[in-house]
Coordinates of C-alpha atoms and ligand atoms in Angstrom, one line a residue:
M1 CA 125.6 93.5 121.2
E2 CA 125.4 93.7 125.0
T3 CA 123.9 97.1 125.7
M4 CA 120.9 98.2 123.8
K5 CA 121.5 101.5 122.0
Y6 CA 118.8 104.1 121.8
I7 CA 118.1 106.8 119.3
F8 CA 115.6 109.3 120.5
V9 CA 114.0 111.4 117.7
T10 CA 112.3 114.6 118.8
G11 CA 110.7 117.3 116.8
G12 CA 110.8 121.1 117.0
V13 CA 109.3 124.2 115.4
I14 CA 106.1 122.7 113.9
S15 CA 104.4 119.3 113.8
G16 CA 104.1 117.4 110.5
L17 CA 107.8 117.7 109.7
G18 CA 108.1 114.1 108.6
K19 CA 109.8 113.1 111.9
G20 CA 108.4 109.6 111.5
I21 CA 110.0 109.3 108.0
T22 CA 113.3 110.6 109.3
A23 CA 113.2 108.1 112.2
S24 CA 112.3 105.2 109.9
S25 CA 114.9 106.2 107.4
I26 CA 117.6 106.1 110.1
G27 CA 116.4 102.7 111.1
R28 CA 116.6 101.6 107.5
L29 CA 120.2 102.9 107.2
L30 CA 121.3 101.1 110.3
K31 CA 119.6 97.9 109.0
S32 CA 121.6 98.3 105.8
R33 CA 124.7 98.0 108.0
G34 CA 123.6 94.6 109.2
L35 CA 122.1 95.8 112.5
E36 CA 118.8 94.6 114.0
V37 CA 116.6 97.6 114.5
T38 CA 113.3 98.1 116.3
A39 CA 111.2 101.1 116.8
I40 CA 108.8 102.6 119.4
K41 CA 106.4 105.5 118.8
I42 CA 105.4 107.7 121.7
D43 CA 102.1 109.5 121.4
P44 CA 101.6 112.0 124.2
Y45 CA 97.8 111.9 124.1
L46 CA 95.5 110.5 126.8
N47 CA 93.8 108.0 124.5
I48 CA 94.9 104.5 125.4
D49 CA 95.3 103.7 121.7
A50 CA 94.4 105.2 118.3
G51 CA 91.4 102.8 117.9
T52 CA 88.8 105.4 118.9
M53 CA 90.4 108.3 117.0
N54 CA 88.8 109.9 114.0
P55 CA 90.8 109.5 110.7
F56 CA 89.7 113.0 109.8
E57 CA 91.9 114.4 112.5
H58 CA 94.7 111.9 112.8
G59 CA 95.0 109.9 109.6
E60 CA 94.3 106.2 109.4
V61 CA 94.2 103.9 112.3
Y62 CA 97.0 101.4 111.7
V63 CA 96.4 97.8 112.7
L64 CA 99.2 95.4 113.9
D65 CA 99.3 91.6 113.8
D66 CA 98.4 91.4 117.5
G67 CA 95.3 93.6 116.9
G68 CA 96.9 96.8 118.3
E69 CA 95.2 99.9 116.8
V70 CA 98.0 102.3 116.6
D71 CA 99.4 105.6 115.1
L72 CA 100.1 105.4 111.4
D73 CA 103.8 106.0 112.1
L74 CA 104.1 102.4 113.2
G75 CA 103.2 101.6 109.6
N76 CA 106.2 103.5 108.4
Y77 CA 108.4 101.6 110.7
E78 CA 107.0 98.2 109.5
R79 CA 107.4 99.2 105.9
F80 CA 110.8 100.8 106.1
L81 CA 112.3 98.1 108.4
D82 CA 110.3 95.2 107.0
I83 CA 109.4 94.0 110.5
S84 CA 106.2 93.3 112.4
L85 CA 105.7 95.2 115.6
G86 CA 103.4 94.6 118.6
S87 CA 101.0 97.2 120.2
D88 CA 103.4 97.8 123.1
H89 CA 105.6 99.6 120.5
N90 CA 103.1 102.4 120.7
I91 CA 103.3 104.1 124.1
T92 CA 100.6 106.7 124.9
T93 CA 100.1 108.9 127.9
G94 CA 96.8 106.9 128.4
K95 CA 98.6 103.6 128.7
V96 CA 101.3 105.0 131.1
Y97 CA 98.8 106.7 133.4
R98 CA 96.5 103.7 133.4
T99 CA 99.2 101.4 134.7
V100 CA 100.4 103.9 137.3
I101 CA 96.9 104.6 138.6
E102 CA 96.1 100.8 138.7
K103 CA 99.3 100.2 140.7
E104 CA 98.3 103.1 143.0
R105 CA 94.9 101.6 143.6
S106 CA 96.3 98.2 144.4
G107 CA 98.6 99.7 147.0
E108 CA 101.9 99.0 145.2
Y109 CA 103.3 102.4 146.0
L110 CA 103.2 101.6 149.8
G111 CA 101.6 104.8 150.9
K112 CA 103.9 107.1 148.9
T113 CA 102.7 110.2 147.1
V114 CA 102.4 109.2 143.5
Q115 CA 104.0 111.8 141.2
I116 CA 104.9 112.5 137.6
I117 CA 108.6 112.3 138.6
P118 CA 109.5 109.5 139.4
H119 CA 106.4 107.4 139.1
I120 CA 105.2 108.3 135.6
T121 CA 108.8 108.7 134.3
N122 CA 109.8 105.3 135.7
E123 CA 106.8 103.7 134.0
I124 CA 107.8 105.3 130.7
K125 CA 111.4 104.1 131.0
R126 CA 110.2 100.6 132.0
R127 CA 108.0 100.4 129.0
I128 CA 110.7 101.6 126.6
M129 CA 113.3 99.3 127.9
T130 CA 111.1 96.2 128.2
V131 CA 109.9 96.5 124.7
A132 CA 113.4 97.3 123.3
E133 CA 115.0 94.4 125.1
A134 CA 112.3 91.9 124.3
S135 CA 112.7 92.7 120.6
G136 CA 116.2 91.3 120.6
A137 CA 117.4 94.2 118.4
D138 CA 120.7 96.0 118.6
V139 CA 119.3 99.5 118.2
C140 CA 115.9 100.9 119.3
I141 CA 114.6 104.1 117.7
V142 CA 112.2 106.0 119.9
E143 CA 110.2 108.6 118.2
L144 CA 108.6 111.2 120.5
G145 CA 105.4 112.5 119.0
G146 CA 104.4 116.1 119.3
T147 CA 106.7 119.1 119.3
V148 CA 109.3 120.0 122.0
G149 CA 107.7 122.5 124.3
D150 CA 104.2 120.9 124.4
I151 CA 103.0 120.3 127.9
E152 CA 102.0 116.7 127.0
S153 CA 105.4 115.6 126.0
M154 CA 107.3 116.9 129.1
P155 CA 107.1 113.6 131.1
F156 CA 108.4 111.7 128.1
L157 CA 111.3 114.0 127.5
E158 CA 112.2 113.9 131.1
A159 CA 112.1 110.1 131.1
V160 CA 114.4 109.8 128.1
R161 CA 116.7 112.5 129.6
Q162 CA 117.0 110.3 132.6
M163 CA 117.6 107.2 130.5
N164 CA 120.6 108.9 128.8
T165 CA 122.1 109.8 132.2
E166 CA 121.5 106.4 133.7
M167 CA 123.0 104.7 130.6
G168 CA 126.3 106.6 130.7
R169 CA 125.5 110.0 129.1
G170 CA 126.0 109.9 125.4
Q171 CA 127.4 106.4 125.2
N172 CA 124.3 104.4 124.5
C173 CA 121.7 107.1 123.7
I174 CA 121.7 109.8 121.2
F175 CA 119.2 112.5 120.4
V176 CA 118.2 113.4 116.9
H177 CA 116.2 116.6 116.7
T178 CA 114.2 117.4 113.6
T179 CA 113.5 121.0 112.8
L180 CA 112.3 123.3 110.1
V181 CA 114.5 125.8 108.3
P182 CA 112.0 128.1 106.5
M183 CA 112.9 130.3 103.6
L184 CA 111.5 133.7 103.2
G185 CA 110.4 134.3 99.6
T186 CA 111.2 131.8 96.9
V187 CA 114.8 132.7 96.5
G188 CA 115.3 134.2 100.0
E189 CA 117.5 133.3 102.8
Q190 CA 117.2 130.1 104.8
K191 CA 116.3 131.1 108.4
T192 CA 117.9 129.3 111.3
K193 CA 116.2 131.1 114.2
P194 CA 113.3 128.7 114.7
T195 CA 115.8 125.9 114.9
Q196 CA 117.9 127.8 117.4
H197 CA 114.8 128.4 119.6
S198 CA 113.6 124.8 119.6
V199 CA 117.1 123.6 120.5
K200 CA 117.1 126.2 123.3
E201 CA 113.8 124.7 124.5
L202 CA 115.2 121.2 124.4
R203 CA 118.3 122.3 126.3
S204 CA 116.2 123.9 129.0
I205 CA 114.8 120.5 129.8
G206 CA 118.4 119.1 129.9
I207 CA 118.6 117.5 126.5
Q208 CA 121.4 118.5 124.1
P209 CA 120.7 117.2 120.6
D210 CA 123.5 115.2 119.0
V211 CA 122.2 115.5 115.5
I212 CA 120.0 118.1 113.9
V213 CA 118.0 117.1 110.8
A214 CA 116.7 120.2 109.2
R215 CA 113.7 120.0 106.9
A216 CA 113.7 122.6 104.2
C217 CA 112.4 123.1 100.7
E218 CA 116.0 123.0 99.3
P219 CA 119.2 121.5 100.7
L220 CA 120.8 123.6 103.4
E221 CA 123.5 126.0 102.2
Y222 CA 126.9 125.4 103.7
S223 CA 126.9 128.6 105.6
I224 CA 123.5 127.7 107.1
K225 CA 124.8 124.4 108.3
R226 CA 127.7 126.1 109.9
K227 CA 125.5 128.6 111.6
I228 CA 123.2 125.8 113.0
S229 CA 126.3 123.9 114.1
L230 CA 127.7 127.0 115.9
F231 CA 124.5 128.2 117.6
C232 CA 123.2 124.8 118.5
D233 CA 126.5 123.3 119.6
V234 CA 126.4 120.4 117.3
P235 CA 129.3 119.3 115.1
L236 CA 129.0 120.4 111.5
E237 CA 128.9 116.8 110.3
A238 CA 125.9 116.2 112.5
V239 CA 123.8 118.9 110.9
V240 CA 121.9 117.2 108.2
S241 CA 119.6 118.6 105.6
A242 CA 116.4 116.9 104.6
P243 CA 115.1 118.8 101.6
D244 CA 111.7 118.0 100.2
A245 CA 112.0 114.6 98.5
K246 CA 110.2 113.3 95.4
S247 CA 109.4 110.1 97.3
I248 CA 109.7 109.2 101.0
Y249 CA 111.8 106.2 99.9
E250 CA 114.5 108.8 98.8
V251 CA 115.0 110.0 102.3
P252 CA 117.4 107.2 103.5
I253 CA 119.6 107.9 100.5
V254 CA 119.7 111.6 101.2
L255 CA 120.7 111.1 104.8
E256 CA 123.3 108.4 104.0
E257 CA 125.0 110.7 101.4
Q258 CA 125.6 113.3 104.1
G259 CA 127.3 110.7 106.3
L260 CA 124.6 110.4 108.9
T261 CA 124.8 106.7 109.4
D262 CA 128.6 106.8 109.9
Y263 CA 128.2 109.6 112.4
I264 CA 125.6 107.8 114.4
L265 CA 127.6 104.6 114.4
K266 CA 130.6 106.4 115.6
R267 CA 128.7 108.2 118.4
L268 CA 127.2 105.0 119.7
S269 CA 130.5 103.1 119.2
I270 CA 128.9 100.5 117.1
D271 CA 131.1 98.5 114.8
A272 CA 129.3 97.8 111.7
Q273 CA 130.8 97.1 108.3
K274 CA 128.2 96.0 105.9
K275 CA 127.0 98.8 103.7
D276 CA 124.4 97.9 101.2
L277 CA 121.9 100.3 99.9
S278 CA 121.9 99.1 96.3
A279 CA 118.6 97.2 96.7
W280 CA 117.0 100.3 98.2
R281 CA 118.4 102.5 95.4
E282 CA 117.1 100.1 92.7
Y283 CA 113.7 100.1 94.4
L284 CA 113.7 103.9 94.4
D285 CA 114.5 104.0 90.7
R286 CA 111.5 101.9 89.9
I287 CA 109.3 104.4 91.8
L288 CA 110.9 107.5 90.3
Y289 CA 111.1 106.3 86.7
P290 CA 107.9 104.4 85.8
S291 CA 107.1 103.3 82.3
N292 CA 103.4 103.5 82.6
T293 CA 100.7 105.3 84.5
V294 CA 97.3 104.2 85.8
R295 CA 94.6 106.2 87.5
V296 CA 93.0 104.7 90.6
A297 CA 89.9 106.2 92.1
I298 CA 89.6 106.0 95.9
V299 CA 86.0 106.5 96.9
G300 CA 85.5 107.2 100.5
K301 CA 84.5 109.6 103.2
Y302 CA 87.9 110.9 104.5
T303 CA 89.1 112.1 101.1
H304 CA 90.4 115.5 102.2
L305 CA 93.2 114.0 104.2
A306 CA 95.4 111.7 102.2
D307 CA 96.8 110.3 105.5
S308 CA 93.5 108.7 106.2
Y309 CA 94.3 106.1 103.5
L310 CA 98.1 106.1 103.9
S311 CA 98.6 102.4 103.9
H312 CA 96.6 102.1 100.7
L313 CA 98.7 104.8 99.1
E314 CA 101.8 102.9 100.2
A315 CA 100.5 99.6 99.0
F316 CA 99.9 101.2 95.6
H317 CA 103.5 102.5 95.6
H318 CA 104.7 98.9 96.3
A319 CA 102.5 97.5 93.6
G320 CA 103.5 100.3 91.2
A321 CA 107.2 99.7 91.8
E322 CA 106.8 96.0 91.1
L323 CA 105.0 96.8 87.7
G324 CA 107.1 99.8 86.7
T325 CA 103.9 101.8 86.9
K326 CA 103.1 105.2 88.4
I327 CA 99.8 105.1 90.2
E328 CA 97.9 108.3 90.3
C329 CA 95.4 108.1 93.1
R330 CA 92.4 110.4 92.8
F331 CA 90.1 110.9 95.7
F332 CA 86.4 111.1 95.4
D333 CA 84.1 112.0 98.2
S334 CA 81.4 109.4 98.3
E335 CA 78.8 111.9 99.7
K336 CA 79.3 113.9 96.5
V337 CA 78.9 110.9 94.3
E338 CA 75.7 110.2 96.2
K339 CA 74.4 113.7 95.6
D340 CA 75.7 114.5 92.1
G341 CA 76.0 111.1 90.6
I342 CA 79.0 109.4 89.0
S343 CA 81.3 112.0 87.4
Q344 CA 83.0 111.6 84.1
E345 CA 86.3 111.8 86.0
L346 CA 85.4 108.9 88.2
A347 CA 84.0 106.8 85.3
C348 CA 87.3 107.3 83.4
C349 CA 89.6 105.9 86.1
N350 CA 91.4 102.7 85.3
A351 CA 90.6 101.1 88.7
I352 CA 88.5 101.7 91.8
L353 CA 89.2 101.2 95.4
I354 CA 86.6 101.4 98.1
P355 CA 88.5 101.3 101.4
G356 CA 87.3 100.6 104.9
G357 CA 85.0 102.9 106.7
F358 CA 82.4 103.4 109.4
G359 CA 79.1 105.2 109.5
S360 CA 76.4 105.9 106.9
R361 CA 77.6 109.1 105.3
G362 CA 78.0 108.7 101.5
I363 CA 77.2 105.0 101.7
E364 CA 74.8 105.1 98.6
G365 CA 77.6 106.8 96.7
K366 CA 79.9 103.9 97.4
I367 CA 77.2 101.4 96.3
M368 CA 76.7 103.4 93.1
T369 CA 80.5 103.2 92.5
A370 CA 80.6 99.5 93.0
R371 CA 77.7 99.1 90.5
L372 CA 79.7 101.2 88.0
A373 CA 82.7 99.0 88.4
R374 CA 80.6 95.8 88.1
E375 CA 78.6 96.8 85.1
R376 CA 81.4 98.5 83.2
G377 CA 84.1 95.9 83.9
I378 CA 86.3 98.4 85.7
P379 CA 88.8 96.7 88.0
Y380 CA 87.5 97.0 91.6
L381 CA 89.0 96.3 95.0
G382 CA 86.8 96.6 98.0
V383 CA 88.4 96.5 101.4
C384 CA 86.5 95.8 104.6
L385 CA 83.5 98.2 104.2
G386 CA 84.3 98.0 100.5
F387 CA 83.7 94.2 100.6
Q388 CA 80.4 94.7 102.4
I389 CA 79.4 97.4 99.9
A390 CA 80.1 95.0 97.0
T391 CA 78.0 92.4 98.7
I392 CA 75.1 94.8 99.2
E393 CA 75.3 96.0 95.7
I394 CA 75.2 92.5 94.2
A395 CA 72.3 91.5 96.5
R396 CA 70.3 94.6 95.5
D397 CA 71.0 94.7 91.8
V398 CA 71.7 91.1 90.7
L399 CA 69.5 89.3 93.2
G400 CA 66.7 91.9 93.3
M401 CA 66.8 92.2 97.1
K402 CA 65.4 95.7 97.3
G403 CA 66.7 97.5 100.4
A404 CA 69.4 94.9 101.1
H405 CA 71.9 96.5 103.6
T406 CA 74.2 96.0 106.5
T407 CA 72.5 96.2 109.8
E408 CA 75.2 98.6 110.9
L409 CA 73.5 101.3 108.8
D410 CA 69.9 100.0 108.5
P411 CA 68.9 97.8 111.4
N412 CA 65.5 97.2 109.8
T413 CA 66.6 96.1 106.4
P414 CA 64.4 93.3 104.8
Y415 CA 67.7 91.7 103.6
P416 CA 70.4 91.9 106.2
V417 CA 73.2 90.6 103.9
V418 CA 75.8 92.0 106.2
D419 CA 75.2 91.6 110.0
L420 CA 77.0 91.7 113.3
L421 CA 79.4 89.0 114.2
P422 CA 77.7 86.8 116.9
E423 CA 80.5 87.6 119.4
Q424 CA 80.0 91.3 118.8
R425 CA 76.3 91.4 119.9
E426 CA 77.0 92.0 123.5
V427 CA 79.9 94.4 123.2
K428 CA 79.3 97.9 124.5
D429 CA 82.9 99.3 124.8
M430 CA 84.1 101.1 121.7
G431 CA 87.9 100.7 122.3
G432 CA 89.6 97.6 121.1
S433 CA 86.5 95.6 120.8
M434 CA 86.3 94.7 117.1
R435 CA 87.6 91.6 115.4
L436 CA 91.1 92.8 115.3
G437 CA 94.5 91.7 114.1
S438 CA 96.0 88.9 112.0
Q439 CA 93.6 86.0 111.4
R440 CA 94.1 83.0 109.2
V441 CA 92.2 82.9 105.9
L442 CA 91.8 79.8 103.8
V443 CA 91.8 80.6 100.1
K444 CA 90.1 78.5 97.5
Q445 CA 92.4 76.7 95.1
G446 CA 92.1 78.0 91.5
S447 CA 90.8 81.4 92.6
K448 CA 92.3 84.7 91.6
A449 CA 93.2 85.3 95.2
A450 CA 95.1 82.0 95.4
A451 CA 97.0 82.8 92.2
L452 CA 97.9 86.3 93.5
Y453 CA 99.0 85.1 97.0
G454 CA 100.7 82.0 95.6
T455 CA 99.2 80.0 98.4
T456 CA 95.9 78.9 99.9
E457 CA 96.6 79.8 103.5
I458 CA 97.2 83.4 104.4
G459 CA 97.2 85.6 107.5
E460 CA 95.8 89.1 107.1
R461 CA 94.9 91.9 109.6
H462 CA 91.3 92.7 110.5
R463 CA 89.4 95.5 112.0
H464 CA 85.6 95.1 111.8
R465 CA 82.4 94.2 113.6
Y466 CA 80.1 93.2 110.8
E467 CA 80.4 90.3 108.3
V468 CA 78.5 88.6 105.5
N469 CA 75.4 87.0 106.9
P470 CA 75.7 83.2 106.6
D471 CA 72.0 83.0 105.7
F472 CA 72.7 84.7 102.4
I473 CA 75.9 83.0 101.3
E474 CA 74.2 80.5 99.0
K475 CA 72.1 83.1 97.2
L476 CA 75.0 85.4 96.8
E477 CA 77.2 82.7 95.3
S478 CA 74.4 81.7 92.9
A479 CA 74.6 85.3 91.6
G480 CA 78.3 84.8 90.8
W481 CA 79.6 86.5 94.0
E482 CA 81.9 83.6 95.0
F483 CA 83.5 83.6 98.4
T484 CA 87.0 82.3 97.7
G485 CA 88.4 83.1 101.1
R486 CA 86.9 82.0 104.4
S487 CA 87.9 82.0 108.0
E488 CA 89.4 78.8 109.4
D489 CA 86.1 77.8 111.0
G490 CA 84.4 78.4 107.6
V491 CA 81.9 80.8 109.0
K492 CA 83.3 84.2 108.2
M493 CA 83.5 85.2 104.5
E494 CA 86.9 86.8 103.8
I495 CA 87.3 87.2 100.1
G496 CA 84.7 87.7 97.3
E497 CA 85.4 87.4 93.6
L498 CA 82.8 88.1 90.9
E499 CA 82.5 85.6 88.2
G500 CA 82.9 86.9 84.6
H501 CA 84.4 90.2 85.7
P502 CA 88.1 90.9 84.9
Y503 CA 88.8 91.9 88.5
F504 CA 86.0 92.5 90.9
V505 CA 87.6 91.4 94.1
A506 CA 86.9 92.4 97.7
C507 CA 88.1 91.3 101.1
Q508 CA 86.9 91.6 104.7
F509 CA 90.5 92.1 105.9
H510 CA 93.0 94.9 105.3
P511 CA 95.7 93.7 102.9
E512 CA 97.2 97.2 102.9
F513 CA 98.7 96.8 106.4
K514 CA 101.0 94.0 105.4
S515 CA 102.2 95.5 102.1
R516 CA 105.9 96.2 102.0
P517 CA 108.4 97.5 99.5
K518 CA 109.2 94.5 97.3
K519 CA 106.4 92.5 98.9
P520 CA 103.3 94.3 97.7
S521 CA 99.8 93.4 98.9
P522 CA 98.8 90.7 96.4
L523 CA 95.2 92.1 96.0
H524 CA 96.5 95.7 95.3
L525 CA 99.0 94.2 92.8
G526 CA 96.1 92.3 91.2
L527 CA 94.1 95.5 90.9
I528 CA 96.9 97.4 89.2
K529 CA 97.7 94.5 86.8
A530 CA 94.0 94.5 85.9
A531 CA 94.0 98.3 85.6
L532 CA 96.9 98.1 83.1
E533 CA 95.1 95.6 81.0
Y534 CA 91.8 97.6 81.2
K535 CA 93.6 100.8 80.2
Q536 CA 95.4 99.0 77.3
A537 CA 92.2 97.5 76.0
R538 CA 90.5 100.9 76.0
E539 CA 93.4 102.5 74.3
D540 CA 93.3 99.8 71.6
R541 CA 89.7 100.6 71.1
H542 CA 90.5 104.4 71.1
V543 CA 88.3 105.1 74.2
L544 CA 89.8 107.3 76.9
Ligands
LIG601 N1 82.0 99.3 109.5 C1 82.3 98.0 109.1 C2 82.4 97.0 110.2 O1 82.6 97.3 111.3 C3 83.6 98.0 108.2 C4 84.8 98.3 109.1 C5 86.0 98.7 108.2 O2 85.9 99.0 107.0 N2 87.2 98.7 108.8 O3 82.4 95.8 109.9

C-alpha cells in the first residue's frame, strides 16, 4: 500500500477504560484481514520513559527487545499483534521536549521563537510518521494516553489533528474515540451524556470522531446507539458497544461482530479480503472453557495492583490456554509473609512465582517462600529478583552461609552471593542504565530449560543491575543449584535449576515479556505443567 493509514485512538470520560485493549483489538482484526499493522503508544507525561516509574502507580514497566522501558500497553500490542516493537513506538512528552530543546540549544531553529505549535507538534508528527513508515506496515494504530481534555494531551491531539488535515482529511486517518456509558442502578438506563460531553470536548479542538467505542457493563441498547449516533454525529454503524468481557481476548470478536473492521476498511478505502478469526476464536475457547484449574501464588511487593504483574498474568493465560487449564493467581504481600509467617493459603497453592522487584521491603518473606517451595517440593519459578532470592535461600540454608545476601540490600553481607555487574559499578543515572533488553542465553543440553525451550540458544529480555557472584558459582552448584543457562561470555548466570526437585527453576531474565498467545513462555508453561502434576499427586494422596 502506498500511503500509510493511521487510526488514532483517544479516550474520554475517565481513564482506565481499556483503550489499549480496544486499540490492540482493532489491530488484531486488521491483521486478520491480511494487513500488516504496527502500533504507537503516546504517553503525555514528562518522563522520558517508564523506566523510573513506580509500578505501584503505573503498573509494570514493560521491556522491549531493544531495551526500551515502556508503558505496559506496548505489551498488549506485542501480544495481540504478535510483533516486536522498538522503544521509539512509545512517544512521551519527555522525549519530544528533549529533542526540541536540544535542537534549540544547537541553534537549529535559526533564531526563531520556539513554540508548542509548530515546533512541538512538528516533532510529534515527525516521530509518529518516521516510526510508522520504518515499520513497513500498512496501518499504524496510534493510541493517545490520558483523557481528552487533559492539559498534557493537548499538543498531541493538535498534532494528530494536523496530520489528518495534511493527509487529506478523513482519507488516510480516522479517529476512534472510546468512552464510558454508565448505567444508573443495576437495571437502570444507560446514560449517554458523558459520551456527548467528551465528544464535544474533542470537537472543540477540531477533531470529529469517526467511530465511538462505548464501554459499558452490558451491550448498548439499540436506542442508546441511535442517540449517540445522533448527538455525536457518527453513523449508527460506527457506534460500537464494548461490554465487559470475560477475557480481553474476547474483545476482537465482540468488535468484529458489530462490523467494526468492515467499517474501518471502508472508511480508509482499504481493499482487504481475507477474513480469518477462527484461530483466535479457538484460542478464546481454550481460555473460556478450561478442563482443569491450578492455583498459583504470586509473592511480591506490588500485590494490590494486578497491573504490576500484567505480563506474568498474560503469560499464565497463554500457558493455561495451551494446557486447557484455568490459572487462578493469588497475590501474597511478601511483607505480610515476613511478619506473619507462611499462611495456610500460601502453602496450599499448586505453584509459586516470585517475580522481579527492587528494594528491601518484604525480602525475607520472599526468601521464606522460596524455602517453602524448595523443602516441600512445590513448583517454583523465580524471575529476576526471584532468581536472586532462590540463590540466596540455597546459600543460606543448604550451604550454611549465614547472612548470605545480595549487596543491593545488604552491602556488608559476609556472603555476597548476588552482586553488582562490573559494568554497573560506576553508573549513577537511574534511567535506562540497567542491563536491558534482549540478550542471548546459552542453555545446557539435557536441562529442563533446554527441553522446555526446545533449543539451547535463546534470546530473552533483561532488566537488572545485580547478578550471581562468580566467586560462589562452584559452591552453589555443589549444593545442587545448577546454572543451566549462561550469558554468551559464560560470566553471567541466567538460569538455575535445583537438582532433585520436580520444578525449582529461576531465571535472571524476564520470560514473561516474550510470551504470546499460542507461544507461551516456556518457563511459565513448565511451571504450570509441574503444578498440574503436583496437584494430581496430592489429590491421589487425598491431601488438599
Ligand atoms: N533488583 C534486582 C537487580 O537489579 C532485580 C531486578 C528485577 O527483578 N527486575 O538486579
